[in-house]
Short mmCIF file of C-alpha atoms in Angstrom, two decimals:
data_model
loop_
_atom_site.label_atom_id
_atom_site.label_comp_id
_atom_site.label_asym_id
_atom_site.label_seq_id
_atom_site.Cartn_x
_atom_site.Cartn_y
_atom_site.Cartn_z
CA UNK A 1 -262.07 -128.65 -178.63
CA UNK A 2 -260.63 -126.44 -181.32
CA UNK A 3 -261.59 -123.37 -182.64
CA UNK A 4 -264.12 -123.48 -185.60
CA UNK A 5 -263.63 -122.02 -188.41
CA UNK A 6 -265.64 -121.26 -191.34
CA UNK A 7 -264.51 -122.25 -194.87
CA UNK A 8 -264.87 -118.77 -196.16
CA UNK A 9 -263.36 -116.71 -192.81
CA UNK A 10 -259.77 -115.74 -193.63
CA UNK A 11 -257.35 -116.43 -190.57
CA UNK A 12 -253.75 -115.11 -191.49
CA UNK A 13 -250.93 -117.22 -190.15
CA UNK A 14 -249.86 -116.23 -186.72
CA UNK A 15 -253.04 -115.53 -185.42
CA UNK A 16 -253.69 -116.94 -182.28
CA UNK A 17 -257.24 -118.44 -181.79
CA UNK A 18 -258.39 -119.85 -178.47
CA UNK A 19 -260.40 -122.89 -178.24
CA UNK A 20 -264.38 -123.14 -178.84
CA UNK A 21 -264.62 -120.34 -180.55
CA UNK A 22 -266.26 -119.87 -183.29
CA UNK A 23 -265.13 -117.74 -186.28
CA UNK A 24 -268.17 -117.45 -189.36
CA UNK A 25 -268.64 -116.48 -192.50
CA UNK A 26 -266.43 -113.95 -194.33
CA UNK A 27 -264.55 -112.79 -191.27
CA UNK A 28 -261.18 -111.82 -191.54
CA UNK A 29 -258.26 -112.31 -188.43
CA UNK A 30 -254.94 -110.62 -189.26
CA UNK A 31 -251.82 -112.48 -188.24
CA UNK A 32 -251.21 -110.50 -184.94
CA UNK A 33 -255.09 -111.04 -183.48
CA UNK A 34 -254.89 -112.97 -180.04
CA UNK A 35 -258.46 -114.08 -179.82
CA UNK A 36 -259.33 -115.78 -176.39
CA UNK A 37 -261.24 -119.13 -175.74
CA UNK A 38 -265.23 -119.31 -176.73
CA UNK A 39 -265.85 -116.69 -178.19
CA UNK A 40 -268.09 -115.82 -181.22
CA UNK A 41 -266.68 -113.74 -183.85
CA UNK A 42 -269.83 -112.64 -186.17
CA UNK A 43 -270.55 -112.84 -190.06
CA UNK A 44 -268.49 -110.32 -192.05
CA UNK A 45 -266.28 -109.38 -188.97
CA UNK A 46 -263.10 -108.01 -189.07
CA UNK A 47 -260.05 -108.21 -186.14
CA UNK A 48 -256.77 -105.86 -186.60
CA UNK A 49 -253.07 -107.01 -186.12
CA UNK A 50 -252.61 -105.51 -182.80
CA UNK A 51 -255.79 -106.75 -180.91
CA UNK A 52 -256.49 -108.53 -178.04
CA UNK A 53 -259.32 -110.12 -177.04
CA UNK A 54 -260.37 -112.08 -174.32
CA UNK A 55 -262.37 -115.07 -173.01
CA UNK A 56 -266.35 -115.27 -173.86
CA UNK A 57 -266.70 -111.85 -176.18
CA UNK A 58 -269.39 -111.82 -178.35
CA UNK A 59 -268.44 -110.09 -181.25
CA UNK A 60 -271.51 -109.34 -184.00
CA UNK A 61 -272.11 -109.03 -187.82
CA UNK A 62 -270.42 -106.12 -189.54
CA UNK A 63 -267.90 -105.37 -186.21
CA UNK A 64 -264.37 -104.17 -187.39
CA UNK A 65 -262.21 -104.13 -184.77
CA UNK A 66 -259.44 -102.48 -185.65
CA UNK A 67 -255.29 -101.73 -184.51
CA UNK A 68 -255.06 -100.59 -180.65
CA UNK A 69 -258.20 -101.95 -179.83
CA UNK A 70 -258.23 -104.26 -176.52
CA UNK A 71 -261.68 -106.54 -175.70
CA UNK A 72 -261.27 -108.00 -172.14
CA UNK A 73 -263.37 -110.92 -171.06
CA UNK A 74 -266.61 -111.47 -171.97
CA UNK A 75 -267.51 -108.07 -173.84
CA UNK A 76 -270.38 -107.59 -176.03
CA UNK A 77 -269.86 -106.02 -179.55
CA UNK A 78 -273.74 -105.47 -180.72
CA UNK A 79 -274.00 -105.85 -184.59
CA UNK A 80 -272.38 -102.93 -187.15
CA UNK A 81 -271.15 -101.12 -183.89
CA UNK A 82 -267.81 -99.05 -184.49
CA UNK A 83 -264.33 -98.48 -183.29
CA UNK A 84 -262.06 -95.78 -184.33
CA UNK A 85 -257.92 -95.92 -183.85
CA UNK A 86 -257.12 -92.27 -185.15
CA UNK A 87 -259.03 -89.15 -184.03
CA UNK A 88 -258.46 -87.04 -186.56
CA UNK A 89 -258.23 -89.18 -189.80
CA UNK A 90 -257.40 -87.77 -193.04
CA UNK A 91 -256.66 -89.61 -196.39
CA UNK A 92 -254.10 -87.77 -197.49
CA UNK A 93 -252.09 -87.61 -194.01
CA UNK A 94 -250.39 -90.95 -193.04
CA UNK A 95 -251.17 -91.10 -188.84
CA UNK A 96 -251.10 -94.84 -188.23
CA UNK A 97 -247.74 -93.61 -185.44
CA UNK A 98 -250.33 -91.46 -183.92
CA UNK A 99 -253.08 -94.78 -183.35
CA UNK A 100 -255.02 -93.96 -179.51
CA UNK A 101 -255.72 -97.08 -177.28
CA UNK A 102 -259.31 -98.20 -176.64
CA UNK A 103 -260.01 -100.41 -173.96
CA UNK A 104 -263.36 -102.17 -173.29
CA UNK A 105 -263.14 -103.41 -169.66
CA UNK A 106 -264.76 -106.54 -168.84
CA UNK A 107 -268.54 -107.83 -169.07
CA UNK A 108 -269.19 -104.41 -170.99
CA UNK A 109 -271.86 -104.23 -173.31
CA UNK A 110 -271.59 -101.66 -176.73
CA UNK A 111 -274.62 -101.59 -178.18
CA UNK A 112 -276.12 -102.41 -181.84
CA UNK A 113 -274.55 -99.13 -184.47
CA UNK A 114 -273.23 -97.24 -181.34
CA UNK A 115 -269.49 -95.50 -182.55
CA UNK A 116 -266.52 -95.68 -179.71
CA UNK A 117 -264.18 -93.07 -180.52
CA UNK A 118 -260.65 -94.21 -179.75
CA UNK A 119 -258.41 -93.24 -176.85
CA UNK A 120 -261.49 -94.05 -174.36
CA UNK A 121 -261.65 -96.66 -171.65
CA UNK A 122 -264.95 -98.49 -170.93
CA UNK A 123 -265.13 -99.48 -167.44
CA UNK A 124 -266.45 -103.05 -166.06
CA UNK A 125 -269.77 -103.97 -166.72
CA UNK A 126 -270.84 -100.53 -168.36
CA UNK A 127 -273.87 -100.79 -170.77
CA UNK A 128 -273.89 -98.11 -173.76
CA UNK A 129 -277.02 -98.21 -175.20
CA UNK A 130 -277.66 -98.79 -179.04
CA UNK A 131 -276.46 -95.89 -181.48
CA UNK A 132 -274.50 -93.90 -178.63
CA UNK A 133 -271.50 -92.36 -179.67
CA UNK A 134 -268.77 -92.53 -176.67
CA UNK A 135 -266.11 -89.92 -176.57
CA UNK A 136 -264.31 -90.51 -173.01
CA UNK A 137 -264.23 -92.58 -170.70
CA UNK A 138 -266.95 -94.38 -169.05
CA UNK A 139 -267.56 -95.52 -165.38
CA UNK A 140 -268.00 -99.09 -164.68
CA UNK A 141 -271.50 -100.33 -164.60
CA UNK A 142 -272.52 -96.58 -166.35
CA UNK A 143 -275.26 -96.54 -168.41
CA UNK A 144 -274.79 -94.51 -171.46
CA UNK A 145 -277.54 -92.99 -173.93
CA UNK A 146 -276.78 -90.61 -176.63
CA UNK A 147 -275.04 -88.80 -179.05
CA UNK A 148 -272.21 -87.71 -177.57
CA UNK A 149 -272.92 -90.53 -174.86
CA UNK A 150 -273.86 -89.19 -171.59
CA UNK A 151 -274.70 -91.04 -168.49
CA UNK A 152 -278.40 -92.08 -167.56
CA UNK A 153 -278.15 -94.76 -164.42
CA UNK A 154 -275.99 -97.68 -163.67
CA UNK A 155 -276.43 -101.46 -164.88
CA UNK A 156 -276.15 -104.70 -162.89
CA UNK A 157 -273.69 -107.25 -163.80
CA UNK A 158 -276.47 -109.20 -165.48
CA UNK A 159 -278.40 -106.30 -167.37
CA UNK A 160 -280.32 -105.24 -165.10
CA UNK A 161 -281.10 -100.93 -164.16
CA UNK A 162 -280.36 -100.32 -160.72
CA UNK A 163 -282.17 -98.17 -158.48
CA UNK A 164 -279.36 -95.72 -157.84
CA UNK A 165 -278.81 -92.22 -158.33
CA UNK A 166 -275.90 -91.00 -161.03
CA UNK A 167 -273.72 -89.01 -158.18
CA UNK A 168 -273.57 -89.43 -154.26
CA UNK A 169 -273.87 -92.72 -152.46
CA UNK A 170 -276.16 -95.56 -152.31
CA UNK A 171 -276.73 -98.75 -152.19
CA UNK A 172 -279.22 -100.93 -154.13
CA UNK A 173 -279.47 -104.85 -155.09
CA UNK A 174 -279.97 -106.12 -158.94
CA UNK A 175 -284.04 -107.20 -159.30
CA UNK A 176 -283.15 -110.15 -160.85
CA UNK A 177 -280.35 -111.90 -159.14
CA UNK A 178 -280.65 -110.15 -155.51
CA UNK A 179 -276.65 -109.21 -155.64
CA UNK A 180 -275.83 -105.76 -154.30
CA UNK A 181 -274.69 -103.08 -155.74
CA UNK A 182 -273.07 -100.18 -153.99
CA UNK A 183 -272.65 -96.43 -154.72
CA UNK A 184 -269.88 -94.28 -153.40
CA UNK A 185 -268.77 -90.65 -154.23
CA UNK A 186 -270.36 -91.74 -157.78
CA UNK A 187 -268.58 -94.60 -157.97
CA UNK A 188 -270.35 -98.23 -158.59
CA UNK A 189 -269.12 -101.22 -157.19
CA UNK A 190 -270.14 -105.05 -156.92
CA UNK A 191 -270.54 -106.49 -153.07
CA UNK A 192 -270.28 -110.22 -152.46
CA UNK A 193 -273.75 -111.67 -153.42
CA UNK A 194 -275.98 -114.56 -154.81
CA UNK A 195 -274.70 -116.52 -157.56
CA UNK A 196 -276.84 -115.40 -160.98
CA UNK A 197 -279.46 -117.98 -161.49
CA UNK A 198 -278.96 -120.83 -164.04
#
């Protein structure tokens, strides 16, 4: 199945758009975008020359996703949320050689108006909470609150707090799908588990 497109979206040539996904109203894909397969790219969206995004990610309404900027597999992009590809942007001073690279690891989730200030990598599965700004890098499955962003628990792989504590070890299983989680030296990882239910 192709991509679909909507008649008013914009898709410059060379853009390279993966099957089933869908691309609606008024968005705008520059010729350079690689786009994966099914994903959903939001009313009034807009996707840079040098972007990559992967398989499944859920784009919103009102998400520019600008130059340097790299979406792995099935990220979240909550509506109106914001990227950045210069840190210290001025009009009059040309800096597009001086662009950071922001990576957004895969199954993370950036909340609805939350601002991810380039240069920062956003590690597997990490959840940052609605209107957080993010200014380095985040742990995978972190759970991040707050302006700057700073780290309140952990996340499960299907959105679920876990029951662990932000430094030490631990080990703790998801309340919904019974997969288990483990915590060591402050770092979360994934065990072997049940399949997510249907």
């Amino acid at each position: 199945m192709h991509a679909q497109i909507h008649p008013t979206a914009i898709v410059d040539d060379g853009a390279q758009i993966g099957e089933r996904t869908r691309v609606w109203h008024w968005v705008h894909v520059s010729a350079g975008a690689r786009i994966g397969k099914g994903c959903s790219l939001g009313q009034n969206v807009f996707v840079g020359n040098r972007v990559a995004v992967g398989d499944n990610v859920k784009i919103q309404n009102n998400v520019s996703v600008y130059d340097n900027v790299t979406l792995e597999d099935d990220v979240f992009c909550g509506p109106s949320m914001v990227f950045t590809n210069v840190y210290n942007p001025r009009s009059a001073v040309n800096r597009k050689d001086q662009y950071r690279d922001t990576v957004v690891k895969r199954g993370a989730t950036i909340g609805a108006n939350s601002t991810i200030v380039c240069g920062t990598t956003i590690g597997e599965y990490a959840f940052i909470a609605a209107g957080a700004v993010v200014n380095r890098d985040v742990k995978a499955y972190a759970l991040m609150v707050g302006v700057p962003a700073r780290q309140v628990g952990w996340m499960s792989q299907f959105g679920e707090r876990l029951d662990l504590p932000l430094e030490g070890n631990g080990k703790t299983t998801c309340p919904y799908t019974g997969t288990t989680y483990e915590l060591i030296d402050g770092s979360c990882t994934c065990l072997v588990a049940p399949a997510a239910p249907e």
